[in-house]
JSON list of C-alpha atoms and ligand atoms in Angstrom, two decimals:
[
{"chain": "A", "resi": 28, "resn": "MET", "atom": "CA", "xyz": [-13.90, 71.47, 112.66]},
{"chain": "A", "resi": 29, "resn": "LYS", "atom": "CA", "xyz": [-15.81, 73.21, 115.32]},
{"chain": "A", "resi": 30, "resn": "LEU", "atom": "CA", "xyz": [-18.73, 71.97, 116.01]},
{"chain": "A", "resi": 31, "resn": "GLN", "atom": "CA", "xyz": [-21.01, 74.67, 117.17]},
{"chain": "A", "resi": 32, "resn": "PRO", "atom": "CA", "xyz": [-24.55, 73.27, 119.56]},
{"chain": "A", "resi": 33, "resn": "LEU", "atom": "CA", "xyz": [-27.56, 74.17, 118.00]},
{"chain": "A", "resi": 34, "resn": "ILE", "atom": "CA", "xyz": [-30.29, 71.85, 119.36]},
{"chain": "A", "resi": 35, "resn": "SER", "atom": "CA", "xyz": [-29.70, 70.97, 122.68]},
{"chain": "A", "resi": 36, "resn": "GLU", "atom": "CA", "xyz": [-30.92, 67.19, 124.50]},
{"chain": "A", "resi": 37, "resn": "SER", "atom": "CA", "xyz": [-33.47, 68.22, 125.83]},
{"chain": "A", "resi": 38, "resn": "GLU", "atom": "CA", "xyz": [-35.31, 70.43, 123.56]},
{"chain": "A", "resi": 39, "resn": "ILE", "atom": "CA", "xyz": [-34.80, 67.11, 120.20]},
{"chain": "A", "resi": 40, "resn": "SER", "atom": "CA", "xyz": [-36.80, 65.21, 123.47]},
{"chain": "A", "resi": 41, "resn": "ARG", "atom": "CA", "xyz": [-39.55, 67.47, 124.19]},
{"chain": "A", "resi": 42, "resn": "THR", "atom": "CA", "xyz": [-39.94, 67.95, 120.03]},
{"chain": "A", "resi": 43, "resn": "VAL", "atom": "CA", "xyz": [-40.55, 64.07, 119.62]},
{"chain": "A", "resi": 44, "resn": "SER", "atom": "CA", "xyz": [-43.14, 64.04, 121.73]},
{"chain": "A", "resi": 45, "resn": "ARG", "atom": "CA", "xyz": [-44.91, 66.91, 119.79]},
{"chain": "A", "resi": 46, "resn": "LEU", "atom": "CA", "xyz": [-44.50, 65.58, 116.84]},
{"chain": "A", "resi": 47, "resn": "ALA", "atom": "CA", "xyz": [-45.82, 62.03, 118.54]},
{"chain": "A", "resi": 48, "resn": "GLU", "atom": "CA", "xyz": [-49.12, 64.21, 119.55]},
{"chain": "A", "resi": 49, "resn": "GLU", "atom": "CA", "xyz": [-49.28, 64.93, 116.19]},
{"chain": "A", "resi": 50, "resn": "ILE", "atom": "CA", "xyz": [-48.83, 61.46, 114.31]},
{"chain": "A", "resi": 51, "resn": "ARG", "atom": "CA", "xyz": [-50.87, 60.52, 117.11]},
{"chain": "A", "resi": 52, "resn": "SER", "atom": "CA", "xyz": [-54.14, 63.25, 116.05]},
{"chain": "A", "resi": 53, "resn": "ASN", "atom": "CA", "xyz": [-53.91, 61.98, 112.51]},
{"chain": "A", "resi": 54, "resn": "HIS", "atom": "CA", "xyz": [-53.76, 58.10, 112.94]},
{"chain": "A", "resi": 55, "resn": "LYS", "atom": "CA", "xyz": [-55.64, 56.71, 115.72]},
{"chain": "A", "resi": 56, "resn": "GLY", "atom": "CA", "xyz": [-55.18, 53.33, 114.45]},
{"chain": "A", "resi": 57, "resn": "PRO", "atom": "CA", "xyz": [-52.47, 51.25, 113.76]},
{"chain": "A", "resi": 58, "resn": "VAL", "atom": "CA", "xyz": [-49.00, 53.21, 111.53]},
{"chain": "A", "resi": 59, "resn": "THR", "atom": "CA", "xyz": [-45.71, 51.94, 110.65]},
{"chain": "A", "resi": 60, "resn": "LEU", "atom": "CA", "xyz": [-42.44, 53.85, 110.71]},
{"chain": "A", "resi": 61, "resn": "LEU", "atom": "CA", "xyz": [-40.13, 53.51, 107.50]},
{"chain": "A", "resi": 62, "resn": "SER", "atom": "CA", "xyz": [-37.03, 54.66, 108.96]},
{"chain": "A", "resi": 63, "resn": "VAL", "atom": "CA", "xyz": [-34.21, 56.04, 106.59]},
{"chain": "A", "resi": 64, "resn": "LEU", "atom": "CA", "xyz": [-30.67, 54.44, 107.77]},
{"chain": "A", "resi": 65, "resn": "LYS", "atom": "CA", "xyz": [-28.47, 55.42, 108.92]},
{"chain": "A", "resi": 66, "resn": "GLY", "atom": "CA", "xyz": [-29.47, 59.03, 109.75]},
{"chain": "A", "resi": 67, "resn": "SER", "atom": "CA", "xyz": [-33.17, 58.77, 110.90]},
{"chain": "A", "resi": 68, "resn": "ILE", "atom": "CA", "xyz": [-31.59, 55.95, 113.81]},
{"chain": "A", "resi": 69, "resn": "CYS", "atom": "CA", "xyz": [-32.00, 57.40, 116.59]},
{"chain": "A", "resi": 70, "resn": "PHE", "atom": "CA", "xyz": [-35.09, 59.75, 115.45]},
{"chain": "A", "resi": 71, "resn": "THR", "atom": "CA", "xyz": [-37.07, 56.76, 114.89]},
{"chain": "A", "resi": 72, "resn": "ALA", "atom": "CA", "xyz": [-35.61, 54.59, 118.72]},
{"chain": "A", "resi": 73, "resn": "ASP", "atom": "CA", "xyz": [-37.30, 57.86, 120.49]},
{"chain": "A", "resi": 74, "resn": "LEU", "atom": "CA", "xyz": [-40.66, 58.82, 118.28]},
{"chain": "A", "resi": 75, "resn": "MET", "atom": "CA", "xyz": [-41.49, 54.90, 118.24]},
{"chain": "A", "resi": 76, "resn": "ARG", "atom": "CA", "xyz": [-41.22, 55.13, 122.44]},
{"chain": "A", "resi": 77, "resn": "GLU", "atom": "CA", "xyz": [-43.58, 58.55, 121.78]},
{"chain": "A", "resi": 78, "resn": "LEU", "atom": "CA", "xyz": [-45.83, 56.54, 119.86]},
{"chain": "A", "resi": 79, "resn": "ASP", "atom": "CA", "xyz": [-48.57, 54.38, 121.49]},
{"chain": "A", "resi": 80, "resn": "GLY", "atom": "CA", "xyz": [-51.02, 52.07, 119.89]},
{"chain": "A", "resi": 81, "resn": "GLU", "atom": "CA", "xyz": [-49.78, 49.44, 117.59]},
{"chain": "A", "resi": 82, "resn": "VAL", "atom": "CA", "xyz": [-46.53, 50.62, 115.93]},
{"chain": "A", "resi": 83, "resn": "LYS", "atom": "CA", "xyz": [-44.63, 48.64, 112.99]},
{"chain": "A", "resi": 84, "resn": "ILE", "atom": "CA", "xyz": [-40.81, 49.11, 112.75]},
{"chain": "A", "resi": 85, "resn": "CYS", "atom": "CA", "xyz": [-38.89, 48.87, 108.85]},
{"chain": "A", "resi": 86, "resn": "SER", "atom": "CA", "xyz": [-36.01, 50.72, 107.14]},
{"chain": "A", "resi": 87, "resn": "THR", "atom": "CA", "xyz": [-35.00, 51.05, 104.41]},
{"chain": "A", "resi": 88, "resn": "THR", "atom": "CA", "xyz": [-30.84, 52.46, 103.06]},
{"chain": "A", "resi": 89, "resn": "ILE", "atom": "CA", "xyz": [-30.99, 55.25, 100.98]},
{"chain": "A", "resi": 90, "resn": "SER", "atom": "CA", "xyz": [-28.40, 58.97, 101.08]},
{"chain": "A", "resi": 91, "resn": "SER", "atom": "CA", "xyz": [-27.03, 60.95, 98.26]},
{"chain": "A", "resi": 92, "resn": "TYR", "atom": "CA", "xyz": [-24.50, 62.53, 99.92]},
{"chain": "A", "resi": 93, "resn": "SER", "atom": "CA", "xyz": [-21.05, 62.37, 99.50]},
{"chain": "A", "resi": 94, "resn": "GLY", "atom": "CA", "xyz": [-19.10, 64.33, 102.18]},
{"chain": "A", "resi": 95, "resn": "ARG", "atom": "CA", "xyz": [-21.36, 67.37, 101.71]},
{"chain": "A", "resi": 96, "resn": "LEU", "atom": "CA", "xyz": [-21.97, 67.43, 98.64]},
{"chain": "A", "resi": 97, "resn": "SER", "atom": "CA", "xyz": [-26.08, 66.15, 96.87]},
{"chain": "A", "resi": 98, "resn": "GLY", "atom": "CA", "xyz": [-24.40, 63.62, 94.41]},
{"chain": "A", "resi": 99, "resn": "GLU", "atom": "CA", "xyz": [-26.29, 60.29, 93.16]},
{"chain": "A", "resi": 100, "resn": "ILE", "atom": "CA", "xyz": [-28.93, 57.49, 95.12]},
{"chain": "A", "resi": 101, "resn": "SER", "atom": "CA", "xyz": [-28.55, 55.18, 96.59]},
{"chain": "A", "resi": 102, "resn": "TYR", "atom": "CA", "xyz": [-30.82, 52.20, 97.24]},
{"chain": "A", "resi": 103, "resn": "ASP", "atom": "CA", "xyz": [-31.94, 49.35, 99.47]},
{"chain": "A", "resi": 104, "resn": "GLU", "atom": "CA", "xyz": [-35.67, 48.63, 99.40]},
{"chain": "A", "resi": 105, "resn": "PRO", "atom": "CA", "xyz": [-37.91, 47.58, 102.13]},
{"chain": "A", "resi": 106, "resn": "LYS", "atom": "CA", "xyz": [-39.69, 44.85, 102.50]},
{"chain": "A", "resi": 107, "resn": "PRO", "atom": "CA", "xyz": [-43.40, 45.72, 100.31]},
{"chain": "A", "resi": 108, "resn": "ASP", "atom": "CA", "xyz": [-44.53, 43.03, 102.89]},
{"chain": "A", "resi": 109, "resn": "ASP", "atom": "CA", "xyz": [-44.51, 45.98, 105.23]},
{"chain": "A", "resi": 110, "resn": "ILE", "atom": "CA", "xyz": [-45.29, 48.90, 103.25]},
{"chain": "A", "resi": 111, "resn": "THR", "atom": "CA", "xyz": [-48.21, 47.27, 100.70]},
{"chain": "A", "resi": 112, "resn": "ASN", "atom": "CA", "xyz": [-51.66, 48.43, 102.10]},
{"chain": "A", "resi": 113, "resn": "SER", "atom": "CA", "xyz": [-49.93, 49.91, 106.11]},
{"chain": "A", "resi": 114, "resn": "HIS", "atom": "CA", "xyz": [-50.39, 53.89, 106.27]},
{"chain": "A", "resi": 115, "resn": "VAL", "atom": "CA", "xyz": [-46.42, 54.34, 106.28]},
{"chain": "A", "resi": 116, "resn": "ILE", "atom": "CA", "xyz": [-44.69, 57.02, 107.96]},
{"chain": "A", "resi": 117, "resn": "ILE", "atom": "CA", "xyz": [-41.33, 57.75, 106.34]},
{"chain": "A", "resi": 118, "resn": "VAL", "atom": "CA", "xyz": [-38.97, 59.15, 109.29]},
{"chain": "A", "resi": 119, "resn": "GLU", "atom": "CA", "xyz": [-36.03, 60.96, 107.86]},
{"chain": "A", "resi": 120, "resn": "ASP", "atom": "CA", "xyz": [-33.64, 62.85, 109.40]},
{"chain": "A", "resi": 121, "resn": "ILE", "atom": "CA", "xyz": [-33.60, 66.09, 107.82]},
{"chain": "A", "resi": 122, "resn": "ALA", "atom": "CA", "xyz": [-35.07, 67.47, 104.25]},
{"chain": "A", "resi": 123, "resn": "ASP", "atom": "CA", "xyz": [-32.28, 69.58, 102.55]},
{"chain": "A", "resi": 124, "resn": "THR", "atom": "CA", "xyz": [-32.57, 69.47, 98.10]},
{"chain": "A", "resi": 125, "resn": "GLY", "atom": "CA", "xyz": [-36.07, 67.33, 98.57]},
{"chain": "A", "resi": 126, "resn": "LYS", "atom": "CA", "xyz": [-34.18, 64.89, 95.93]},
{"chain": "A", "resi": 127, "resn": "THR", "atom": "CA", "xyz": [-34.37, 61.72, 98.33]},
{"chain": "A", "resi": 128, "resn": "LEU", "atom": "CA", "xyz": [-37.84, 62.10, 100.18]},
{"chain": "A", "resi": 129, "resn": "HIS", "atom": "CA", "xyz": [-38.96, 62.09, 96.80]},
{"chain": "A", "resi": 130, "resn": "TYR", "atom": "CA", "xyz": [-37.03, 60.01, 95.00]},
{"chain": "A", "resi": 131, "resn": "LEU", "atom": "CA", "xyz": [-38.64, 57.00, 98.49]},
{"chain": "A", "resi": 132, "resn": "VAL", "atom": "CA", "xyz": [-42.48, 58.53, 97.10]},
{"chain": "A", "resi": 133, "resn": "GLN", "atom": "CA", "xyz": [-41.93, 57.61, 93.92]},
{"chain": "A", "resi": 134, "resn": "GLN", "atom": "CA", "xyz": [-40.59, 54.01, 94.62]},
{"chain": "A", "resi": 135, "resn": "LEU", "atom": "CA", "xyz": [-42.70, 52.98, 97.61]},
{"chain": "A", "resi": 136, "resn": "SER", "atom": "CA", "xyz": [-45.94, 53.98, 96.05]},
{"chain": "A", "resi": 137, "resn": "TYR", "atom": "CA", "xyz": [-45.19, 50.71, 93.76]},
{"chain": "A", "resi": 138, "resn": "MET", "atom": "CA", "xyz": [-45.45, 49.13, 96.56]},
{"chain": "A", "resi": 139, "resn": "ASN", "atom": "CA", "xyz": [-48.99, 50.06, 96.93]},
{"chain": "A", "resi": 140, "resn": "PRO", "atom": "CA", "xyz": [-49.50, 51.18, 100.02]},
{"chain": "A", "resi": 141, "resn": "LYS", "atom": "CA", "xyz": [-52.50, 52.42, 102.14]},
{"chain": "A", "resi": 142, "resn": "THR", "atom": "CA", "xyz": [-51.04, 56.51, 102.58]},
{"chain": "A", "resi": 143, "resn": "ILE", "atom": "CA", "xyz": [-47.49, 57.93, 102.58]},
{"chain": "A", "resi": 144, "resn": "GLN", "atom": "CA", "xyz": [-46.88, 60.86, 105.07]},
{"chain": "A", "resi": 145, "resn": "ILE", "atom": "CA", "xyz": [-43.03, 62.21, 106.24]},
{"chain": "A", "resi": 146, "resn": "CYS", "atom": "CA", "xyz": [-41.74, 63.50, 109.50]},
{"chain": "A", "resi": 147, "resn": "VAL", "atom": "CA", "xyz": [-38.70, 64.89, 109.67]},
{"chain": "A", "resi": 148, "resn": "PHE", "atom": "CA", "xyz": [-36.68, 65.98, 112.44]},
{"chain": "A", "resi": 149, "resn": "LEU", "atom": "CA", "xyz": [-34.99, 69.14, 110.60]},
{"chain": "A", "resi": 150, "resn": "ASP", "atom": "CA", "xyz": [-36.95, 71.15, 107.40]},
{"chain": "A", "resi": 151, "resn": "LYS", "atom": "CA", "xyz": [-33.94, 73.22, 105.45]},
{"chain": "A", "resi": 152, "resn": "PRO", "atom": "CA", "xyz": [-36.61, 75.30, 103.03]},
{"chain": "A", "resi": 153, "resn": "SER", "atom": "CA", "xyz": [-33.89, 77.18, 101.10]},
{"chain": "A", "resi": 154, "resn": "LYS", "atom": "CA", "xyz": [-32.49, 74.43, 99.50]},
{"chain": "A", "resi": 155, "resn": "ARG", "atom": "CA", "xyz": [-35.22, 73.17, 98.45]},
{"chain": "A", "resi": 156, "resn": "THR", "atom": "CA", "xyz": [-35.02, 71.66, 94.55]},
{"chain": "A", "resi": 157, "resn": "ILE", "atom": "CA", "xyz": [-37.73, 69.13, 93.97]},
{"chain": "A", "resi": 158, "resn": "PRO", "atom": "CA", "xyz": [-40.87, 70.33, 95.62]},
{"chain": "A", "resi": 159, "resn": "VAL", "atom": "CA", "xyz": [-42.01, 67.41, 98.68]},
{"chain": "A", "resi": 160, "resn": "LYS", "atom": "CA", "xyz": [-44.62, 67.67, 100.83]},
{"chain": "A", "resi": 161, "resn": "ILE", "atom": "CA", "xyz": [-43.48, 67.80, 104.42]},
{"chain": "A", "resi": 162, "resn": "ASP", "atom": "CA", "xyz": [-45.92, 66.69, 107.05]},
{"chain": "A", "resi": 163, "resn": "TYR", "atom": "CA", "xyz": [-44.72, 66.60, 110.07]},
{"chain": "A", "resi": 164, "resn": "ILE", "atom": "CA", "xyz": [-41.55, 68.54, 110.90]},
{"chain": "A", "resi": 165, "resn": "GLY", "atom": "CA", "xyz": [-39.90, 69.04, 114.06]},
{"chain": "A", "resi": 166, "resn": "HIS", "atom": "CA", "xyz": [-37.26, 72.51, 113.46]},
{"chain": "A", "resi": 167, "resn": "THR", "atom": "CA", "xyz": [-37.44, 74.38, 109.92]},
{"chain": "A", "resi": 168, "resn": "ILE", "atom": "CA", "xyz": [-32.86, 75.50, 109.75]},
{"chain": "A", "resi": 169, "resn": "GLU", "atom": "CA", "xyz": [-31.72, 77.80, 107.52]},
{"chain": "A", "resi": 170, "resn": "ASP", "atom": "CA", "xyz": [-28.38, 76.48, 105.68]},
{"chain": "A", "resi": 171, "resn": "LEU", "atom": "CA", "xyz": [-26.67, 74.41, 107.27]},
{"chain": "A", "resi": 172, "resn": "PHE", "atom": "CA", "xyz": [-24.16, 71.76, 107.74]},
{"chain": "A", "resi": 173, "resn": "VAL", "atom": "CA", "xyz": [-25.00, 69.89, 111.17]},
{"chain": "A", "resi": 174, "resn": "VAL", "atom": "CA", "xyz": [-23.40, 66.97, 113.06]},
{"chain": "A", "resi": 175, "resn": "GLY", "atom": "CA", "xyz": [-25.22, 64.61, 115.77]},
{"chain": "A", "resi": 176, "resn": "TYR", "atom": "CA", "xyz": [-28.19, 62.73, 116.49]},
{"chain": "A", "resi": 177, "resn": "GLY", "atom": "CA", "xyz": [-27.52, 60.41, 114.08]},
{"chain": "A", "resi": 178, "resn": "MET", "atom": "CA", "xyz": [-26.29, 62.97, 111.38]},
{"chain": "A", "resi": 179, "resn": "ASP", "atom": "CA", "xyz": [-22.88, 63.05, 110.11]},
{"chain": "A", "resi": 180, "resn": "PHE", "atom": "CA", "xyz": [-20.68, 64.16, 108.38]},
{"chain": "A", "resi": 181, "resn": "GLU", "atom": "CA", "xyz": [-18.41, 61.69, 106.08]},
{"chain": "A", "resi": 182, "resn": "GLU", "atom": "CA", "xyz": [-19.64, 58.84, 108.72]},
{"chain": "A", "resi": 183, "resn": "LYS", "atom": "CA", "xyz": [-18.74, 61.34, 112.61]},
{"chain": "A", "resi": 184, "resn": "PHE", "atom": "CA", "xyz": [-20.52, 62.77, 114.75]},
{"chain": "A", "resi": 185, "resn": "ARG", "atom": "CA", "xyz": [-23.83, 60.57, 114.34]},
{"chain": "A", "resi": 186, "resn": "ASN", "atom": "CA", "xyz": [-23.00, 60.02, 118.31]},
{"chain": "A", "resi": 187, "resn": "LEU", "atom": "CA", "xyz": [-23.44, 63.50, 119.77]},
{"chain": "A", "resi": 188, "resn": "PRO", "atom": "CA", "xyz": [-26.10, 62.90, 121.70]},
{"chain": "A", "resi": 189, "resn": "TYR", "atom": "CA", "xyz": [-27.76, 66.38, 121.35]},
{"chain": "A", "resi": 190, "resn": "ILE", "atom": "CA", "xyz": [-27.94, 68.37, 117.50]},
{"chain": "A", "resi": 191, "resn": "ALA", "atom": "CA", "xyz": [-24.64, 70.78, 116.23]},
{"chain": "A", "resi": 192, "resn": "MET", "atom": "CA", "xyz": [-23.00, 73.22, 113.71]},
{"chain": "A", "resi": 193, "resn": "LEU", "atom": "CA", "xyz": [-19.72, 71.76, 112.17]},
{"chain": "A", "resi": 194, "resn": "ASP", "atom": "CA", "xyz": [-17.96, 74.96, 110.90]},
{"chain": "B", "resi": 2, "resn": "IMP", "atom": "P1", "xyz": [-31.34, 65.70, 99.86]},
{"chain": "B", "resi": 2, "resn": "IMP", "atom": "O1", "xyz": [-31.98, 64.11, 98.90]},
{"chain": "B", "resi": 2, "resn": "IMP", "atom": "O2", "xyz": [-30.45, 66.62, 99.48]},
{"chain": "B", "resi": 2, "resn": "IMP", "atom": "O3", "xyz": [-33.54, 65.91, 100.55]},
{"chain": "B", "resi": 2, "resn": "IMP", "atom": "O4", "xyz": [-30.19, 64.95, 101.02]},
{"chain": "B", "resi": 2, "resn": "IMP", "atom": "C1", "xyz": [-31.39, 64.56, 102.62]},
{"chain": "B", "resi": 2, "resn": "IMP", "atom": "C2", "xyz": [-30.13, 63.98, 102.96]},
{"chain": "B", "resi": 2, "resn": "IMP", "atom": "O5", "xyz": [-29.19, 64.06, 102.95]},
{"chain": "B", "resi": 2, "resn": "IMP", "atom": "C3", "xyz": [-30.79, 63.65, 104.33]},
{"chain": "B", "resi": 2, "resn": "IMP", "atom": "O6", "xyz": [-31.52, 61.91, 104.92]},
{"chain": "B", "resi": 2, "resn": "IMP", "atom": "C4", "xyz": [-29.15, 63.06, 105.30]},
{"chain": "B", "resi": 2, "resn": "IMP", "atom": "O7", "xyz": [-28.94, 62.10, 105.61]},
{"chain": "B", "resi": 2, "resn": "IMP", "atom": "C5", "xyz": [-28.46, 64.09, 104.72]},
{"chain": "B", "resi": 2, "resn": "IMP", "atom": "N1", "xyz": [-28.21, 65.60, 104.36]},
{"chain": "B", "resi": 2, "resn": "IMP", "atom": "C6", "xyz": [-29.03, 66.77, 104.32]},
{"chain": "B", "resi": 2, "resn": "IMP", "atom": "N2", "xyz": [-28.41, 68.28, 105.13]},
{"chain": "B", "resi": 2, "resn": "IMP", "atom": "C7", "xyz": [-27.13, 67.59, 105.93]},
{"chain": "B", "resi": 2, "resn": "IMP", "atom": "C8", "xyz": [-26.67, 68.53, 107.14]},
{"chain": "B", "resi": 2, "resn": "IMP", "atom": "O8", "xyz": [-26.97, 70.04, 107.03]},
{"chain": "B", "resi": 2, "resn": "IMP", "atom": "N3", "xyz": [-26.19, 67.73, 107.92]},
{"chain": "B", "resi": 2, "resn": "IMP", "atom": "C9", "xyz": [-26.43, 66.19, 107.67]},
{"chain": "B", "resi": 2, "resn": "IMP", "atom": "N4", "xyz": [-26.34, 64.63, 106.90]},
{"chain": "B", "resi": 2, "resn": "IMP", "atom": "C10", "xyz": [-27.38, 66.77, 105.24]},
{"chain": "B", "resi": 3, "resn": "MG", "atom": "MG1", "xyz": [-30.87, 61.41, 105.47]}
]
């Protein structure tokens, strides 16, 4: 297995600042960041610190991957109190087939948030099988398997401070 650097730490930091600006231009009031664990752990930690104003943080654990293959979804729902009547922004590491985000938006809508938006660090549009409306995108990439900055392959490489392709 070989790692090939794709997005550096400094580029990550510029991207997060730009996304925070986009979010702030749409939301003047309180927002709730829903961190999709474990992959968005680094992204959420960086993004929350770039947002001024009132920011609440909550999380959900959801996964549809085993190894490199997209499979069945397992889901741990967030507390309804954190979602109901809030402007929720889903913070996700990467949108691939769209299955995870589609499922999540559907589940959250039962909890009656004021609004739901989606913010992803990476988007792989060529892999999409279910359409999802993504409001904030860090980088669009080709059909590559990437790790680092929270993203894993079989629970490894989450701690890489940059994003790399895995050969
Ligand atoms: P989807 O449901 O197919 O869109 O899968 C999205 C989830 O799969 C993401 O939240 C990631 O956790 C994971 N995933 C998709 N592509 C990659 C990748 O290239 N590296 C690591 N995880 C990935
Ligand atoms: Mg994920």
